[in-house]
PDB file of C-alpha atoms and ligand atoms in Angstrom:
ATOM      1  CA  MET A 287      97.285  86.754  96.884  1.00 41.00           C
ATOM      2  CA  PHE A 288     100.226  85.108  98.477  1.00 44.00           C
ATOM      3  CA  GLN A 289     103.652  86.472  99.102  1.00 43.00           C
ATOM      4  CA  ILE A 290     106.939  84.634  99.240  1.00 47.00           C
ATOM      5  CA  MET A 291     108.533  85.246 102.630  1.00 47.00           C
ATOM      6  CA  GLY A 292     111.952  86.818 102.530  1.00 47.00           C
ATOM      7  CA  GLY A 293     113.960  87.500  99.432  1.00 62.00           C
ATOM      8  CA  LYS A 294     116.209  85.630  97.098  1.00 89.00           C
ATOM      9  CA  MET A 295     119.064  85.706  99.587  1.00 94.00           C
ATOM     10  CA  ASN A 296     116.889  83.784 101.986  1.00 94.00           C
ATOM     11  CA  GLN A 297     116.121  81.101  99.389  1.00 94.00           C
ATOM     12  CA  LYS A 298     119.730  80.799  98.299  1.00 95.00           C
ATOM     13  CA  ILE A 299     121.154  80.147 101.746  1.00 97.00           C
ATOM     14  CA  LEU A 300     118.332  77.732 102.497  1.00 96.00           C
ATOM     15  CA  THR A 301     119.319  75.694  99.444  1.00 96.00           C
ATOM     16  CA  VAL A 302     122.954  75.594 100.609  1.00 96.00           C
ATOM     17  CA  TYR A 303     121.871  74.435 104.083  1.00 97.00           C
ATOM     18  CA  GLU A 304     119.461  71.860 102.676  1.00 95.00           C
ATOM     19  CA  ASN A 305     122.308  70.406 100.686  1.00 93.00           C
ATOM     20  CA  PHE A 306     124.501  70.017 103.769  1.00 95.00           C
ATOM     21  CA  GLN A 307     123.930  66.312 104.318  1.00 88.00           C
ATOM     22  CA  ASN A 308     124.533  65.380 100.695  1.00 86.00           C
ATOM     23  CA  VAL A 309     127.896  67.011 100.225  1.00 88.00           C
ATOM     24  CA  SER A 310     131.299  66.936 101.878  1.00 94.00           C
ATOM     25  CA  LEU A 311     132.303  69.560 104.425  1.00 96.00           C
ATOM     26  CA  SER A 312     134.708  71.001 101.822  1.00 97.00           C
ATOM     27  CA  ILE A 313     132.011  71.443  99.194  1.00 97.00           C
ATOM     28  CA  PHE A 314     129.667  72.900 101.792  1.00 98.00           C
ATOM     29  CA  PHE A 315     132.338  75.343 102.928  1.00 98.00           C
ATOM     30  CA  ASP A 316     133.105  76.466  99.366  1.00 98.00           C
ATOM     31  CA  GLU A 317     129.377  76.960  98.721  1.00 97.00           C
ATOM     32  CA  LEU A 318     129.181  79.261 101.737  1.00 98.00           C
ATOM     33  CA  ILE A 319     132.128  81.281 100.413  1.00 98.00           C
ATOM     34  CA  LEU A 320     130.411  81.495  97.030  1.00 97.00           C
ATOM     35  CA  PHE A 321     127.302  82.753  98.793  1.00 97.00           C
ATOM     36  CA  ILE A 322     129.330  85.452 100.574  1.00 98.00           C
ATOM     37  CA  ASN A 323     130.849  86.588  97.280  1.00 97.00           C
ATOM     38  CA  ARG A 324     127.449  86.641  95.611  1.00 96.00           C
ATOM     39  CA  TYR A 325     126.001  88.830  98.372  1.00 96.00           C
ATOM     40  CA  HIS A 326     129.152  90.902  98.841  1.00 96.00           C
ATOM     41  CA  TYR A 327     127.185  94.132  99.054  1.00 96.00           C
ATOM     42  CA  GLU A 328     124.969  92.893 101.901  1.00 96.00           C
ATOM     43  CA  PHE A 329     127.956  91.545 103.810  1.00 97.00           C
ATOM     44  CA  THR A 330     129.798  94.877 103.590  1.00 97.00           C
ATOM     45  CA  LYS A 331     127.099  96.344 105.836  1.00 96.00           C
ATOM     46  CA  TYR A 332     127.735  93.949 108.705  1.00 95.00           C
ATOM     47  CA  VAL A 333     131.243  92.519 108.355  1.00 93.00           C
ATOM     48  CA  SER A 334     134.398  94.645 108.496  1.00 92.00           C
ATOM     49  CA  LYS A 335     136.089  95.314 105.172  1.00 93.00           C
ATOM     50  CA  ASP A 336     139.356  93.525 105.998  1.00 91.00           C
ATOM     51  CA  TYR A 337     137.624  90.476 107.364  1.00 92.00           C
ATOM     52  CA  LEU A 338     135.230  90.257 104.444  1.00 96.00           C
ATOM     53  CA  GLU A 339     137.988  90.616 101.857  1.00 95.00           C
ATOM     54  CA  ALA A 340     139.940  87.826 103.512  1.00 95.00           C
ATOM     55  CA  MET A 341     136.894  85.595 103.891  1.00 96.00           C
ATOM     56  CA  GLU A 342     135.872  85.990 100.251  1.00 98.00           C
ATOM     57  CA  LYS A 343     139.158  84.399  99.216  1.00 97.00           C
ATOM     58  CA  PHE A 344     138.853  81.412 101.544  1.00 98.00           C
ATOM     59  CA  GLU A 345     138.835  77.959  99.992  1.00 98.00           C
ATOM     60  CA  ALA A 346     138.249  74.692 101.797  1.00 98.00           C
ATOM     61  CA  LYS A 347     141.666  73.380 100.813  1.00 98.00           C
ATOM     62  CA  TYR A 348     143.413  76.123 102.823  1.00 97.00           C
ATOM     63  CA  PHE A 349     141.934  74.886 106.105  1.00 98.00           C
ATOM     64  CA  ILE A 350     141.491  71.854 108.292  1.00 97.00           C
ATOM     65  CA  LEU A 351     137.708  71.839 108.482  1.00 97.00           C
ATOM     66  CA  GLY A 352     135.416  70.587 111.201  1.00 96.00           C
ATOM     67  CA  HIS A 353     138.030  70.139 113.934  1.00 96.00           C
ATOM     68  CA  SER A 354     135.974  71.332 116.893  1.00 95.00           C
ATOM     69  CA  ASP A 355     133.236  70.321 119.295  1.00 92.00           C
ATOM     70  CA  ASN A 356     130.532  71.813 117.037  1.00 92.00           C
ATOM     71  CA  ASN A 357     127.729  69.523 116.009  1.00 94.00           C
ATOM     72  CA  PHE A 358     127.092  70.831 112.524  1.00 95.00           C
ATOM     73  CA  GLU A 359     124.100  68.629 111.845  1.00 94.00           C
ATOM     74  CA  ILE A 360     122.211  70.076 114.796  1.00 95.00           C
ATOM     75  CA  GLY A 361     123.604  73.579 114.245  1.00 95.00           C
ATOM     76  CA  ILE A 362     122.584  73.768 110.618  1.00 96.00           C
ATOM     77  CA  SER A 363     119.105  72.406 111.169  1.00 96.00           C
ATOM     78  CA  TYR A 364     118.691  75.110 113.834  1.00 96.00           C
ATOM     79  CA  TYR A 365     119.925  77.714 111.347  1.00 97.00           C
ATOM     80  CA  ARG A 366     117.484  76.408 108.736  1.00 96.00           C
ATOM     81  CA  ASN A 367     114.620  76.895 111.162  1.00 96.00           C
ATOM     82  CA  LEU A 368     115.626  80.489 111.795  1.00 96.00           C
ATOM     83  CA  ILE A 369     115.798  81.180 108.051  1.00 95.00           C
ATOM     84  CA  GLU A 370     112.399  79.580 107.486  1.00 94.00           C
ATOM     85  CA  GLN A 371     110.960  81.806 110.188  1.00 94.00           C
ATOM     86  CA  GLY A 372     112.147  84.805 108.165  1.00 93.00           C
ATOM     87  CA  LEU A 373     115.574  85.816 109.446  1.00 94.00           C
ATOM     88  CA  ASP A 374     116.603  89.271 108.182  1.00 94.00           C
ATOM     89  CA  LYS A 375     119.594  89.943 105.947  1.00 95.00           C
ATOM     90  CA  GLU A 376     121.780  91.226 108.753  1.00 96.00           C
ATOM     91  CA  ASN A 377     121.368  88.046 110.748  1.00 97.00           C
ATOM     92  CA  ILE A 378     121.835  85.849 107.680  1.00 97.00           C
ATOM     93  CA  CYS A 379     125.210  87.573 107.151  1.00 97.00           C
ATOM     94  CA  ARG A 380     126.159  87.102 110.803  1.00 96.00           C
ATOM     95  CA  GLN A 381     125.022  83.482 110.776  1.00 97.00           C
ATOM     96  CA  VAL A 382     127.038  82.587 107.660  1.00 98.00           C
ATOM     97  CA  SER A 383     130.162  84.374 108.956  1.00 96.00           C
ATOM     98  CA  LEU A 384     129.902  82.533 112.250  1.00 95.00           C
ATOM     99  CA  LEU A 385     129.439  79.234 110.445  1.00 97.00           C
ATOM    100  CA  ILE A 386     132.625  79.863 108.442  1.00 97.00           C
ATOM    101  CA  TRP A 387     134.455  80.464 111.702  1.00 96.00           C
ATOM    102  CA  ASP A 388     132.985  77.358 113.351  1.00 96.00           C
ATOM    103  CA  LEU A 389     133.929  75.195 110.372  1.00 97.00           C
ATOM    104  CA  SER A 390     137.460  76.454 109.873  1.00 97.00           C
ATOM    105  CA  GLY A 391     138.671  77.517 113.336  1.00 97.00           C
ATOM    106  CA  TYR A 392     140.883  74.661 114.503  1.00 98.00           C
ATOM    107  CA  MET A 393     140.086  73.746 118.098  1.00 98.00           C
ATOM    108  CA  ILE A 394     143.034  72.616 120.203  1.00 97.00           C
ATOM    109  CA  ASP A 395     143.197  70.382 123.221  1.00 95.00           C
ATOM    110  CA  GLU A 396     143.595  73.283 125.626  1.00 95.00           C
ATOM    111  CA  ILE A 397     140.818  74.690 127.734  1.00 96.00           C
ATOM    112  CA  CYS A 398     140.449  78.453 128.056  1.00 95.00           C
ATOM    113  CA  PRO A 399     142.290  79.466 131.254  1.00 93.00           C
ATOM    114  CA  ILE A 400     140.046  82.506 131.694  1.00 93.00           C
ATOM    115  CA  CYS A 401     136.490  81.091 131.567  1.00 95.00           C
ATOM    116  CA  HIS A 402     137.183  77.324 131.597  1.00 96.00           C
ATOM    117  CA  ASP A 403     134.095  77.036 129.405  1.00 94.00           C
ATOM    118  CA  SER A 404     135.518  76.124 126.023  1.00 94.00           C
ATOM    119  CA  ASN A 405     138.613  74.863 124.326  1.00 96.00           C
ATOM    120  CA  LEU A 406     140.706  77.433 122.528  1.00 96.00           C
ATOM    121  CA  ARG A 407     140.866  77.791 118.773  1.00 97.00           C
ATOM    122  CA  LEU A 408     143.866  78.658 116.671  1.00 97.00           C
ATOM    123  CA  ALA A 409     143.488  81.961 114.930  1.00 95.00           C
ATOM    124  CA  SER A 410     145.692  84.302 112.994  1.00 94.00           C
ATOM    125  CA  SER A 411     146.260  87.971 112.411  1.00 89.00           C
ATOM    126  CA  ILE A 412     144.882  89.184 109.085  1.00 88.00           C
ATOM    127  CA  GLY A 413     148.356  89.304 107.543  1.00 87.00           C
ATOM    128  CA  ARG A 414     149.089  85.703 108.708  1.00 86.00           C
ATOM    129  CA  GLU A 415     152.227  86.805 110.588  1.00 88.00           C
ATOM    130  CA  LYS A 416     150.941  85.940 114.078  1.00 89.00           C
ATOM    131  CA  LEU A 417     149.341  82.844 115.551  1.00 92.00           C
ATOM    132  CA  ILE A 418     146.707  83.664 118.155  1.00 93.00           C
ATOM    133  CA  LYS A 419     144.704  81.492 120.537  1.00 95.00           C
ATOM    134  CA  PHE A 420     141.082  82.500 120.881  1.00 95.00           C
ATOM    135  CA  CYS A 421     138.139  81.539 123.104  1.00 95.00           C
ATOM    136  CA  ASP A 422     134.693  81.545 121.460  1.00 92.00           C
ATOM    137  CA  GLU A 423     132.961  81.729 124.838  1.00 93.00           C
ATOM    138  CA  CYS A 424     134.565  84.697 126.586  1.00 92.00           C
ATOM    139  CA  LEU A 425     136.363  86.148 123.534  1.00 90.00           C
ATOM    140  CA  SER A 426     139.702  86.088 125.349  1.00 91.00           C
ATOM    141  CA  THR A 427     142.586  86.348 122.948  1.00 92.00           C
ATOM    142  CA  GLU A 428     146.081  85.121 123.685  1.00 90.00           C
ATOM    143  CA  ILE A 429     148.692  87.239 121.993  1.00 81.00           C
ATOM    144  CA  ASP A 430     152.357  86.690 122.840  1.00 79.00           C
ATOM    145  CA  GLY A 431     151.520  84.596 125.882  1.00 84.00           C
ATOM    146  CA  LYS A 432     149.105  87.081 127.462  1.00 86.00           C
ATOM    147  CA  PHE A 433     145.317  86.954 127.474  1.00 84.00           C
ATOM    148  CA  VAL A 434     143.692  90.208 126.492  1.00 80.00           C
ATOM    149  CA  GLN A 435     140.426  91.550 125.145  1.00 78.00           C
ATOM    150  CA  THR A 436     141.183  93.036 121.786  1.00 77.00           C
ATOM    151  CA  ASP A 437     139.428  94.568 118.826  1.00 78.00           C
ATOM    152  CA  GLU A 438     142.033  93.190 116.475  1.00 81.00           C
ATOM    153  CA  GLU A 439     140.451  91.310 113.580  1.00 86.00           C
ATOM    154  CA  ILE A 440     141.412  87.664 113.597  1.00 91.00           C
ATOM    155  CA  LEU A 441     141.010  84.957 110.992  1.00 95.00           C
ATOM    156  CA  PRO A 442     140.856  81.219 111.487  1.00 97.00           C
ATOM    157  CA  ALA A 443     144.383  79.795 111.364  1.00 97.00           C
ATOM    158  CA  ASN A 444     145.035  78.155 108.026  1.00 97.00           C
ATOM    159  CA  ARG A 445     146.263  74.614 107.378  1.00 97.00           C
ATOM    160  CA  ASP A 446     149.942  75.622 107.315  1.00 97.00           C
ATOM    161  CA  GLN A 447     149.677  77.555 110.551  1.00 97.00           C
ATOM    162  CA  VAL A 448     147.900  74.692 112.311  1.00 97.00           C
ATOM    163  CA  ASN A 449     150.426  72.162 111.062  1.00 97.00           C
ATOM    164  CA  SER A 450     153.404  74.192 112.182  1.00 96.00           C
ATOM    165  CA  TYR A 451     151.775  74.731 115.589  1.00 95.00           C
ATOM    166  CA  LEU A 452     151.170  70.992 115.956  1.00 96.00           C
ATOM    167  CA  ARG A 453     154.735  70.192 114.872  1.00 96.00           C
ATOM    168  CA  GLU A 454     156.056  72.556 117.520  1.00 93.00           C
ATOM    169  CA  GLN A 455     153.873  70.946 120.186  1.00 91.00           C
ATOM    170  CA  ALA A 456     155.163  67.498 119.270  1.00 90.00           C
ATOM    171  CA  LEU A 457     158.806  68.461 119.850  1.00 86.00           C
TER     172      LEU A 457
HETATM  173 ZN1  LIG B 274     137.205  81.646 127.597  1.00 69.32          ZN
END
């Protein structure tokens, strides 16, 4: 008797990843969001309620995708390997959430002044009223000109927020 490793969730995300090279970044992104909505119940166990609710409404058109130093081709083939080795549901949820962040978090031309290890990304408060700079490496968060460690939930800055930031910089 043989047993299929992992569950349906495993198979579903593998199909999305396998499709990566054949579709645009926008289609790929929207497929990930669809996946999150489909497995809403699993995600509620590992992602905070506010963040999950916001993420479930994301659409590719709201963001400038892929503006970072991530190599998605290498990243996703690494993720595929982990899934094939039987990654559990918790880590699938964490992996997909991180991928959403990596795809949509707009990286700016400014190195983190705290760790000097990564460029900062533009992020936003959940309610979209504040623009925040964030370092993926040391998790430093710049709020109102000061770098702090915070538990505040942040979202990737959306297209409008990035554009208004860039307009301000160009002045
Ligand atoms: Zn840093």
